[in-house]
């Protein structure tokens, strides 16, 4: 476990914004985003600041496209709500080499100890003003292969504590030390190319204290061959556990049939009607390495879909399926048994 200064140095050293090299005559197809999640029994919140090259622009050094996605789900059984908003270059300020991005009235920054997220939709339907303090050490994974040629790098803080306020449809929820997650992804790839991914974050508590888990799997678009998979688990009273590739077994059970889904942006939802998402009802992970074993069961719930047009071809779309849900965890580490329950967010990318 790093001390506070070392943890801050690790964040500053890896979590800085890269920006697209296309602005300086480099290759296009660059994508980068900062992703923040907050999960409690009352609230699920997703905030995503993202920059991507405009692959349809005729200009070789076109401006990056800046978008903000804000989704929220409160415990009233109405499902996800939110929007994906695009910003003109004049409304965007991004400091390369640090964590400081302003999109219109929304801003993400890191002050050396905490992340600060101020995100508000133009409609006023959702607004968040949060300070997030890292509770565990960050991790970085570079040049993970997507398909045959593309690469993805990502930096993550598996567990933070969020304090502040979130307003959803006029209702304000005050948060204090709520479980949260942050990651930063960047790389060159095209939507619709030969890849998909599966990702999940879970957080909860057990008698020994809080726990969290992050799962990922990258595969070809038909999901016949995985190029990378792993599970990172933070348990109370011990160092983080990391399981990679063949150490993680993934099985899906049942077929998730959502009765409703928030689909964004609205114009893409018109082109891709329906709520089909090709997702299991339950995902089970079994991981083992040395004297440690962890089992996780993710039960998928409400669905939000982010739909983007393919860049690798002129037809079709790629869908990022975001599920809220519940998770059960059991672990055995060097003869010590732990078990707990909690909340989860699952993302399944389907091309």
mmCIF file of C-alpha atoms in Angstrom:
data_model
loop_
_atom_site.group_PDB
_atom_site.id
_atom_site.type_symbol
_atom_site.label_atom_id
_atom_site.label_comp_id
_atom_site.label_asym_id
_atom_site.label_seq_id
_atom_site.Cartn_x
_atom_site.Cartn_y
_atom_site.Cartn_z
ATOM 1 C CA UNK A 1 0.000 0.000 0.000
ATOM 2 C CA UNK A 2 1.453 3.351 -1.053
ATOM 3 C CA UNK A 3 1.494 6.326 1.258
ATOM 4 C CA UNK A 4 -0.545 9.396 0.292
ATOM 5 C CA UNK A 5 2.279 11.233 -1.479
ATOM 6 C CA UNK A 6 3.407 8.169 -3.427
ATOM 7 C CA UNK A 7 -0.165 7.421 -4.465
ATOM 8 C CA UNK A 8 -0.632 10.984 -5.702
ATOM 9 C CA UNK A 9 2.655 10.759 -7.630
ATOM 10 C CA UNK A 10 1.526 7.515 -9.269
ATOM 11 C CA UNK A 11 -1.727 9.150 -10.337
ATOM 12 C CA UNK A 12 0.010 12.225 -11.750
ATOM 13 C CA UNK A 13 2.524 10.014 -13.563
ATOM 14 C CA UNK A 14 -0.027 7.845 -15.375
ATOM 15 C CA UNK A 15 -3.444 9.519 -15.390
ATOM 16 C CA UNK A 16 -2.551 12.566 -17.466
ATOM 17 C CA UNK A 17 -4.429 13.341 -20.666
ATOM 18 C CA UNK A 18 -2.546 12.245 -23.786
ATOM 19 C CA UNK A 19 -4.567 14.001 -26.550
ATOM 20 C CA UNK A 20 -4.663 12.866 -30.151
ATOM 21 C CA UNK A 21 -1.415 12.922 -32.156
ATOM 22 C CA UNK A 22 -3.528 13.663 -35.234
ATOM 23 C CA UNK A 23 -3.442 17.327 -34.223
ATOM 24 C CA UNK A 24 0.260 17.311 -35.096
ATOM 25 C CA UNK A 25 0.122 15.185 -38.240
ATOM 26 C CA UNK A 26 0.139 11.818 -36.444
ATOM 27 C CA UNK A 27 -2.179 8.846 -37.013
ATOM 28 C CA UNK A 28 -5.932 9.175 -36.532
ATOM 29 C CA UNK A 29 -8.430 6.958 -34.804
ATOM 30 C CA UNK A 30 -7.340 8.040 -31.326
ATOM 31 C CA UNK A 31 -9.842 7.794 -28.464
ATOM 32 C CA UNK A 32 -9.495 8.817 -24.838
ATOM 33 C CA UNK A 33 -11.890 9.050 -21.935
ATOM 34 C CA UNK A 34 -12.092 9.453 -18.178
ATOM 35 C CA UNK A 35 -14.786 7.353 -16.562
ATOM 36 C CA UNK A 36 -16.252 7.802 -13.059
ATOM 37 C CA UNK A 37 -18.795 5.572 -11.309
ATOM 38 C CA UNK A 38 -20.535 5.938 -7.961
ATOM 39 C CA UNK A 39 -22.625 3.092 -6.513
ATOM 40 C CA UNK A 40 -24.882 3.063 -3.472
ATOM 41 C CA UNK A 41 -28.172 1.333 -2.690
ATOM 42 C CA UNK A 42 -29.940 4.597 -3.592
ATOM 43 C CA UNK A 43 -27.907 5.783 -6.578
ATOM 44 C CA UNK A 44 -25.949 4.625 -9.605
ATOM 45 C CA UNK A 45 -24.025 7.423 -11.345
ATOM 46 C CA UNK A 46 -21.890 7.277 -14.498
ATOM 47 C CA UNK A 47 -19.896 10.263 -15.781
ATOM 48 C CA UNK A 48 -17.699 9.983 -18.870
ATOM 49 C CA UNK A 49 -15.565 12.777 -20.361
ATOM 50 C CA UNK A 50 -14.348 11.603 -23.780
ATOM 51 C CA UNK A 51 -12.326 12.904 -26.704
ATOM 52 C CA UNK A 52 -12.168 11.158 -30.074
ATOM 53 C CA UNK A 53 -10.852 11.892 -33.552
ATOM 54 C CA UNK A 54 -13.523 12.799 -36.082
ATOM 55 C CA UNK A 55 -12.825 10.090 -38.656
ATOM 56 C CA UNK A 56 -15.340 11.551 -41.135
ATOM 57 C CA UNK A 57 -13.769 14.991 -41.254
ATOM 58 C CA UNK A 58 -11.934 15.828 -44.512
ATOM 59 C CA UNK A 59 -9.385 17.867 -42.603
ATOM 60 C CA UNK A 60 -6.198 15.917 -41.775
ATOM 61 C CA UNK A 61 -5.817 17.700 -38.442
ATOM 62 C CA UNK A 62 -9.458 18.054 -37.483
ATOM 63 C CA UNK A 63 -10.489 19.062 -34.014
ATOM 64 C CA UNK A 64 -11.204 16.270 -31.576
ATOM 65 C CA UNK A 65 -14.855 15.607 -30.817
ATOM 66 C CA UNK A 66 -15.637 16.208 -27.136
ATOM 67 C CA UNK A 67 -18.588 14.439 -25.530
ATOM 68 C CA UNK A 68 -19.935 14.147 -22.017
ATOM 69 C CA UNK A 69 -22.083 11.191 -20.977
ATOM 70 C CA UNK A 70 -23.990 11.459 -17.695
ATOM 71 C CA UNK A 71 -26.264 8.625 -16.590
ATOM 72 C CA UNK A 72 -28.030 8.143 -13.264
ATOM 73 C CA UNK A 73 -30.300 5.559 -11.744
ATOM 74 C CA UNK A 74 -32.065 6.076 -8.431
ATOM 75 C CA UNK A 75 -33.917 3.523 -6.338
ATOM 76 C CA UNK A 76 -37.372 4.320 -7.724
ATOM 77 C CA UNK A 77 -37.536 1.549 -10.351
ATOM 78 C CA UNK A 78 -37.590 3.993 -13.304
ATOM 79 C CA UNK A 79 -34.297 2.735 -14.700
ATOM 80 C CA UNK A 80 -31.435 4.746 -16.137
ATOM 81 C CA UNK A 81 -31.863 8.320 -17.310
ATOM 82 C CA UNK A 82 -29.354 10.721 -18.820
ATOM 83 C CA UNK A 83 -27.866 12.128 -22.023
ATOM 84 C CA UNK A 84 -24.802 12.093 -24.259
ATOM 85 C CA UNK A 85 -23.860 15.679 -25.163
ATOM 86 C CA UNK A 86 -21.409 17.016 -27.744
ATOM 87 C CA UNK A 87 -19.452 20.246 -27.293
ATOM 88 C CA UNK A 88 -18.093 22.769 -29.765
ATOM 89 C CA UNK A 89 -14.303 23.287 -29.678
ATOM 90 C CA UNK A 90 -14.789 26.790 -28.252
ATOM 91 C CA UNK A 91 -16.503 25.268 -25.201
ATOM 92 C CA UNK A 92 -13.711 22.767 -24.474
ATOM 93 C CA UNK A 93 -10.502 23.344 -22.513
ATOM 94 C CA UNK A 94 -8.157 20.420 -21.941
ATOM 95 C CA UNK A 95 -4.732 20.598 -20.311
ATOM 96 C CA UNK A 96 -2.559 17.868 -21.809
ATOM 97 C CA UNK A 97 -0.134 16.382 -19.303
ATOM 98 C CA UNK A 98 -2.522 16.620 -16.355
ATOM 99 C CA UNK A 99 -6.058 15.765 -15.303
ATOM 100 C CA UNK A 100 -7.986 18.934 -16.052
ATOM 101 C CA UNK A 101 -10.757 18.963 -18.641
ATOM 102 C CA UNK A 102 -13.611 21.427 -19.027
ATOM 103 C CA UNK A 103 -16.554 20.654 -21.308
ATOM 104 C CA UNK A 104 -18.987 23.560 -21.188
ATOM 105 C CA UNK A 105 -20.172 23.881 -17.584
ATOM 106 C CA UNK A 106 -18.686 20.511 -16.576
ATOM 107 C CA UNK A 107 -15.182 19.853 -15.325
ATOM 108 C CA UNK A 108 -12.949 16.984 -14.193
ATOM 109 C CA UNK A 109 -9.663 17.608 -12.385
ATOM 110 C CA UNK A 110 -7.187 16.089 -9.916
ATOM 111 C CA UNK A 111 -5.773 18.399 -7.230
ATOM 112 C CA UNK A 112 -2.979 16.127 -5.993
ATOM 113 C CA UNK A 113 -5.122 14.318 -3.433
ATOM 114 C CA UNK A 114 -8.655 14.076 -4.798
ATOM 115 C CA UNK A 115 -10.508 14.014 -8.097
ATOM 116 C CA UNK A 116 -13.178 16.664 -8.500
ATOM 117 C CA UNK A 117 -16.140 16.054 -10.804
ATOM 118 C CA UNK A 118 -18.643 18.791 -11.585
ATOM 119 C CA UNK A 119 -20.962 17.491 -14.302
ATOM 120 C CA UNK A 120 -24.303 18.902 -15.360
ATOM 121 C CA UNK A 121 -26.526 18.125 -18.328
ATOM 122 C CA UNK A 122 -27.771 21.133 -20.283
ATOM 123 C CA UNK A 123 -31.354 20.122 -19.500
ATOM 124 C CA UNK A 124 -30.644 20.249 -15.761
ATOM 125 C CA UNK A 125 -32.019 16.720 -15.349
ATOM 126 C CA UNK A 126 -28.808 15.464 -13.703
ATOM 127 C CA UNK A 127 -26.048 17.375 -11.934
ATOM 128 C CA UNK A 128 -23.195 16.108 -9.784
ATOM 129 C CA UNK A 129 -20.604 17.917 -7.683
ATOM 130 C CA UNK A 130 -18.262 15.394 -6.095
ATOM 131 C CA UNK A 131 -14.820 15.014 -4.542
ATOM 132 C CA UNK A 132 -13.377 11.514 -4.876
ATOM 133 C CA UNK A 133 -10.476 10.373 -2.714
ATOM 134 C CA UNK A 134 -8.521 7.255 -3.816
ATOM 135 C CA UNK A 135 -8.871 4.534 -1.186
ATOM 136 C CA UNK A 136 -6.522 1.991 -2.781
ATOM 137 C CA UNK A 137 -3.481 2.122 -5.037
ATOM 138 C CA UNK A 138 -3.917 2.721 -8.782
ATOM 139 C CA UNK A 139 -3.009 0.250 -11.543
ATOM 140 C CA UNK A 140 -2.001 0.718 -15.171
ATOM 141 C CA UNK A 141 -2.208 -1.679 -18.120
ATOM 142 C CA UNK A 142 -0.599 -0.564 -21.372
ATOM 143 C CA UNK A 143 -0.916 -1.727 -24.980
ATOM 144 C CA UNK A 144 -3.629 -4.328 -24.503
ATOM 145 C CA UNK A 145 -4.426 -5.800 -27.908
ATOM 146 C CA UNK A 146 -7.779 -5.134 -29.546
ATOM 147 C CA UNK A 147 -8.382 -7.330 -32.577
ATOM 148 C CA UNK A 148 -5.407 -7.876 -34.874
ATOM 149 C CA UNK A 149 -3.681 -4.493 -34.778
ATOM 150 C CA UNK A 150 -5.274 -1.975 -32.399
ATOM 151 C CA UNK A 151 -4.073 -1.268 -28.873
ATOM 152 C CA UNK A 152 -5.777 -0.005 -25.736
ATOM 153 C CA UNK A 153 -4.143 1.299 -22.552
ATOM 154 C CA UNK A 154 -5.918 2.004 -19.310
ATOM 155 C CA UNK A 155 -5.268 3.379 -15.855
ATOM 156 C CA UNK A 156 -7.637 2.679 -12.980
ATOM 157 C CA UNK A 157 -8.296 3.389 -9.335
ATOM 158 C CA UNK A 158 -10.428 0.401 -8.247
ATOM 159 C CA UNK A 159 -11.952 2.066 -5.217
ATOM 160 C CA UNK A 160 -12.448 5.679 -4.160
ATOM 161 C CA UNK A 161 -14.755 7.395 -1.700
ATOM 162 C CA UNK A 162 -17.093 10.053 -3.099
ATOM 163 C CA UNK A 163 -18.435 12.976 -1.093
ATOM 164 C CA UNK A 164 -20.780 15.640 -2.405
ATOM 165 C CA UNK A 165 -24.214 15.912 -3.963
ATOM 166 C CA UNK A 166 -26.031 14.486 -6.983
ATOM 167 C CA UNK A 167 -29.329 15.909 -8.225
ATOM 168 C CA UNK A 168 -31.606 13.761 -10.400
ATOM 169 C CA UNK A 169 -34.888 15.216 -11.693
ATOM 170 C CA UNK A 170 -34.990 17.756 -8.880
ATOM 171 C CA UNK A 171 -34.157 15.295 -6.102
ATOM 172 C CA UNK A 172 -30.806 15.888 -4.377
ATOM 173 C CA UNK A 173 -28.894 13.021 -2.786
ATOM 174 C CA UNK A 174 -26.085 13.865 -0.354
ATOM 175 C CA UNK A 175 -23.149 11.444 -0.449
ATOM 176 C CA UNK A 176 -20.434 10.914 2.127
ATOM 177 C CA UNK A 177 -17.639 8.415 1.472
ATOM 178 C CA UNK A 178 -19.762 6.536 -1.061
ATOM 179 C CA UNK A 179 -18.048 3.726 -3.037
ATOM 180 C CA UNK A 180 -16.680 4.960 -6.371
ATOM 181 C CA UNK A 181 -14.459 3.932 -9.284
ATOM 182 C CA UNK A 182 -12.317 5.779 -11.829
ATOM 183 C CA UNK A 183 -10.504 4.773 -14.982
ATOM 184 C CA UNK A 184 -8.788 6.470 -17.917
ATOM 185 C CA UNK A 185 -8.583 4.733 -21.301
ATOM 186 C CA UNK A 186 -6.668 5.720 -24.434
ATOM 187 C CA UNK A 187 -5.576 4.168 -27.712
ATOM 188 C CA UNK A 188 -5.893 3.962 -31.504
ATOM 189 C CA UNK A 189 -8.790 1.830 -32.739
ATOM 190 C CA UNK A 190 -11.937 2.056 -34.871
ATOM 191 C CA UNK A 191 -15.467 1.260 -33.769
ATOM 192 C CA UNK A 192 -16.684 -1.774 -35.674
ATOM 193 C CA UNK A 193 -13.252 -3.370 -36.000
ATOM 194 C CA UNK A 194 -12.670 -6.990 -34.982
ATOM 195 C CA UNK A 195 -13.010 -6.658 -31.204
ATOM 196 C CA UNK A 196 -15.439 -6.535 -28.311
ATOM 197 C CA UNK A 197 -14.905 -6.207 -24.594
ATOM 198 C CA UNK A 198 -16.587 -7.237 -21.371
ATOM 199 C CA UNK A 199 -15.966 -5.270 -18.193
ATOM 200 C CA UNK A 200 -17.390 -5.112 -14.691
ATOM 201 C CA UNK A 201 -16.810 -3.273 -11.435
ATOM 202 C CA UNK A 202 -18.265 -4.419 -8.144
ATOM 203 C CA UNK A 203 -18.081 -2.971 -4.646
ATOM 204 C CA UNK A 204 -19.481 -4.133 -1.367
ATOM 205 C CA UNK A 205 -18.801 -4.924 2.232
ATOM 206 C CA UNK A 206 -18.269 -7.982 4.392
ATOM 207 C CA UNK A 207 -17.738 -8.285 8.159
ATOM 208 C CA UNK A 208 -14.013 -7.608 7.691
ATOM 209 C CA UNK A 209 -14.532 -4.369 5.714
ATOM 210 C CA UNK A 210 -15.101 -3.035 2.174
ATOM 211 C CA UNK A 211 -14.102 -4.963 -0.951
ATOM 212 C CA UNK A 212 -14.034 -4.234 -4.681
ATOM 213 C CA UNK A 213 -13.376 -6.107 -7.908
ATOM 214 C CA UNK A 214 -12.639 -5.142 -11.523
ATOM 215 C CA UNK A 215 -12.983 -7.668 -14.363
ATOM 216 C CA UNK A 216 -12.094 -7.297 -18.035
ATOM 217 C CA UNK A 217 -11.948 -9.449 -21.125
ATOM 218 C CA UNK A 218 -10.953 -8.362 -24.639
ATOM 219 C CA UNK A 219 -11.874 -10.660 -27.533
ATOM 220 C CA UNK A 220 -12.571 -10.829 -31.259
ATOM 221 C CA UNK A 221 -16.022 -9.649 -32.301
ATOM 222 C CA UNK A 222 -17.413 -13.206 -32.359
ATOM 223 C CA UNK A 223 -16.023 -13.863 -28.838
ATOM 224 C CA UNK A 224 -14.234 -17.017 -29.943
ATOM 225 C CA UNK A 225 -10.748 -15.901 -28.942
ATOM 226 C CA UNK A 226 -9.787 -13.706 -25.996
ATOM 227 C CA UNK A 227 -6.705 -11.512 -26.365
ATOM 228 C CA UNK A 228 -6.591 -10.443 -22.703
ATOM 229 C CA UNK A 229 -8.585 -11.076 -19.555
ATOM 230 C CA UNK A 230 -8.117 -10.424 -15.893
ATOM 231 C CA UNK A 231 -9.605 -9.839 -12.471
ATOM 232 C CA UNK A 232 -8.316 -7.391 -9.876
ATOM 233 C CA UNK A 233 -9.706 -7.842 -6.365
ATOM 234 C CA UNK A 234 -9.222 -5.593 -3.333
ATOM 235 C CA UNK A 235 -10.089 -7.424 -0.113
ATOM 236 C CA UNK A 236 -9.871 -6.109 3.448
ATOM 237 C CA UNK A 237 -6.769 -7.013 5.428
ATOM 238 C CA UNK A 238 -4.472 -7.991 2.573
ATOM 239 C CA UNK A 239 -2.731 -6.931 -0.643
ATOM 240 C CA UNK A 240 -4.675 -6.753 -3.919
ATOM 241 C CA UNK A 241 -5.158 -9.998 -5.821
ATOM 242 C CA UNK A 242 -4.519 -10.109 -9.569
ATOM 243 C CA UNK A 243 -5.620 -12.976 -11.814
ATOM 244 C CA UNK A 244 -4.771 -12.990 -15.526
ATOM 245 C CA UNK A 245 -5.910 -14.872 -18.635
ATOM 246 C CA UNK A 246 -6.196 -18.638 -17.931
ATOM 247 C CA UNK A 247 -6.497 -17.956 -14.197
ATOM 248 C CA UNK A 248 -10.001 -16.552 -14.774
ATOM 249 C CA UNK A 249 -12.955 -18.666 -15.928
ATOM 250 C CA UNK A 250 -16.050 -16.828 -17.196
ATOM 251 C CA UNK A 251 -19.484 -18.346 -17.786
ATOM 252 C CA UNK A 252 -22.799 -16.768 -18.670
ATOM 253 C CA UNK A 253 -26.162 -18.135 -17.576
ATOM 254 C CA UNK A 254 -29.592 -17.400 -18.993
ATOM 255 C CA UNK A 255 -30.526 -14.576 -21.361
ATOM 256 C CA UNK A 256 -31.136 -11.044 -20.152
ATOM 257 C CA UNK A 257 -34.400 -9.694 -21.559
ATOM 258 C CA UNK A 258 -34.799 -6.074 -20.451
ATOM 259 C CA UNK A 259 -38.306 -4.672 -20.665
ATOM 260 C CA UNK A 260 -36.873 -1.174 -21.154
ATOM 261 C CA UNK A 261 -33.590 0.475 -22.004
ATOM 262 C CA UNK A 262 -32.307 4.039 -22.136
ATOM 263 C CA UNK A 263 -30.769 4.386 -25.626
ATOM 264 C CA UNK A 264 -28.433 7.263 -26.511
ATOM 265 C CA UNK A 265 -28.051 9.345 -28.552
ATOM 266 C CA UNK A 266 -31.676 9.575 -29.637
ATOM 267 C CA UNK A 267 -30.895 9.690 -33.372
ATOM 268 C CA UNK A 268 -28.957 6.424 -33.188
ATOM 269 C CA UNK A 269 -31.735 4.829 -31.150
ATOM 270 C CA UNK A 270 -34.098 5.531 -34.060
ATOM 271 C CA UNK A 271 -31.736 3.695 -36.416
ATOM 272 C CA UNK A 272 -31.348 0.717 -34.053
ATOM 273 C CA UNK A 273 -34.805 0.019 -32.570
ATOM 274 C CA UNK A 274 -35.513 -2.547 -29.874
ATOM 275 C CA UNK A 275 -33.785 -3.525 -26.640
ATOM 276 C CA UNK A 276 -31.847 -6.609 -27.801
ATOM 277 C CA UNK A 277 -28.426 -6.689 -26.131
ATOM 278 C CA UNK A 278 -27.092 -10.264 -26.429
ATOM 279 C CA UNK A 279 -26.277 -10.456 -22.711
ATOM 280 C CA UNK A 280 -26.606 -13.235 -20.127
ATOM 281 C CA UNK A 281 -28.818 -12.855 -17.105
ATOM 282 C CA UNK A 282 -25.939 -13.787 -14.795
ATOM 283 C CA UNK A 283 -22.156 -13.728 -15.251
ATOM 284 C CA UNK A 284 -20.055 -15.996 -13.032
ATOM 285 C CA UNK A 285 -16.302 -15.540 -12.542
ATOM 286 C CA UNK A 286 -14.079 -18.176 -10.972
ATOM 287 C CA UNK A 287 -10.448 -17.172 -10.420
ATOM 288 C CA UNK A 288 -7.610 -19.098 -8.799
ATOM 289 C CA UNK A 289 -3.896 -18.519 -8.359
ATOM 290 C CA UNK A 290 -1.592 -20.067 -5.798
ATOM 291 C CA UNK A 291 -3.319 -20.075 -2.436
ATOM 292 C CA UNK A 292 -6.025 -17.623 -3.468
ATOM 293 C CA UNK A 293 -9.414 -18.148 -5.072
ATOM 294 C CA UNK A 294 -12.277 -15.735 -5.730
ATOM 295 C CA UNK A 295 -15.788 -16.393 -7.040
ATOM 296 C CA UNK A 296 -18.059 -13.567 -8.208
ATOM 297 C CA UNK A 297 -21.649 -13.701 -9.432
ATOM 298 C CA UNK A 298 -22.986 -10.650 -11.295
ATOM 299 C CA UNK A 299 -26.776 -10.386 -11.682
ATOM 300 C CA UNK A 300 -27.614 -7.930 -14.464
ATOM 301 C CA UNK A 301 -30.407 -5.397 -14.022
ATOM 302 C CA UNK A 302 -31.414 -2.134 -15.709
ATOM 303 C CA UNK A 303 -29.848 -1.346 -19.090
ATOM 304 C CA UNK A 304 -28.575 1.816 -20.794
ATOM 305 C CA UNK A 305 -27.157 1.628 -24.316
ATOM 306 C CA UNK A 306 -24.673 4.022 -25.925
ATOM 307 C CA UNK A 307 -24.816 3.528 -29.703
ATOM 308 C CA UNK A 308 -22.002 4.760 -31.973
ATOM 309 C CA UNK A 309 -21.725 4.395 -35.755
ATOM 310 C CA UNK A 310 -19.017 2.064 -36.978
ATOM 311 C CA UNK A 311 -15.821 3.640 -38.280
ATOM 312 C CA UNK A 312 -14.286 0.488 -39.752
ATOM 313 C CA UNK A 313 -17.101 0.186 -42.326
ATOM 314 C CA UNK A 314 -19.963 2.248 -43.714
ATOM 315 C CA UNK A 315 -22.702 0.105 -42.235
ATOM 316 C CA UNK A 316 -23.677 -0.953 -38.751
ATOM 317 C CA UNK A 317 -23.120 0.344 -35.240
ATOM 318 C CA UNK A 318 -21.319 -0.548 -32.047
ATOM 319 C CA UNK A 319 -23.262 -0.643 -28.791
ATOM 320 C CA UNK A 320 -21.928 -0.169 -25.280
ATOM 321 C CA UNK A 321 -24.414 -1.872 -22.970
ATOM 322 C CA UNK A 322 -24.309 -0.527 -19.400
ATOM 323 C CA UNK A 323 -26.030 -2.628 -16.731
ATOM 324 C CA UNK A 324 -26.613 -1.893 -13.087
ATOM 325 C CA UNK A 325 -26.901 -4.939 -10.882
ATOM 326 C CA UNK A 326 -26.023 -6.900 -7.778
ATOM 327 C CA UNK A 327 -22.920 -8.956 -7.049
ATOM 328 C CA UNK A 328 -22.066 -11.743 -4.614
ATOM 329 C CA UNK A 329 -18.450 -12.433 -3.673
ATOM 330 C CA UNK A 330 -16.744 -15.331 -1.926
ATOM 331 C CA UNK A 331 -12.988 -15.685 -1.498
ATOM 332 C CA UNK A 332 -10.443 -17.963 0.118
ATOM 333 C CA UNK A 333 -6.957 -16.514 0.637
ATOM 334 C CA UNK A 334 -4.290 -18.534 2.442
ATOM 335 C CA UNK A 335 -6.909 -20.330 4.518
ATOM 336 C CA UNK A 336 -8.913 -17.176 5.262
ATOM 337 C CA UNK A 337 -12.522 -17.160 4.014
ATOM 338 C CA UNK A 338 -14.457 -13.999 3.142
ATOM 339 C CA UNK A 339 -17.905 -13.440 1.663
ATOM 340 C CA UNK A 340 -20.011 -10.392 0.899
ATOM 341 C CA UNK A 341 -22.584 -8.760 -1.329
ATOM 342 C CA UNK A 342 -22.737 -5.447 -3.096
ATOM 343 C CA UNK A 343 -23.563 -3.412 -6.181
ATOM 344 C CA UNK A 344 -22.048 -3.718 -9.649
ATOM 345 C CA UNK A 345 -21.881 -2.064 -13.058
ATOM 346 C CA UNK A 346 -21.307 -4.285 -16.086
ATOM 347 C CA UNK A 347 -20.352 -3.029 -19.550
ATOM 348 C CA UNK A 348 -20.631 -5.285 -22.605
ATOM 349 C CA UNK A 349 -19.441 -3.881 -25.920
ATOM 350 C CA UNK A 350 -21.097 -5.512 -28.915
ATOM 351 C CA UNK A 351 -20.200 -4.780 -32.544
#
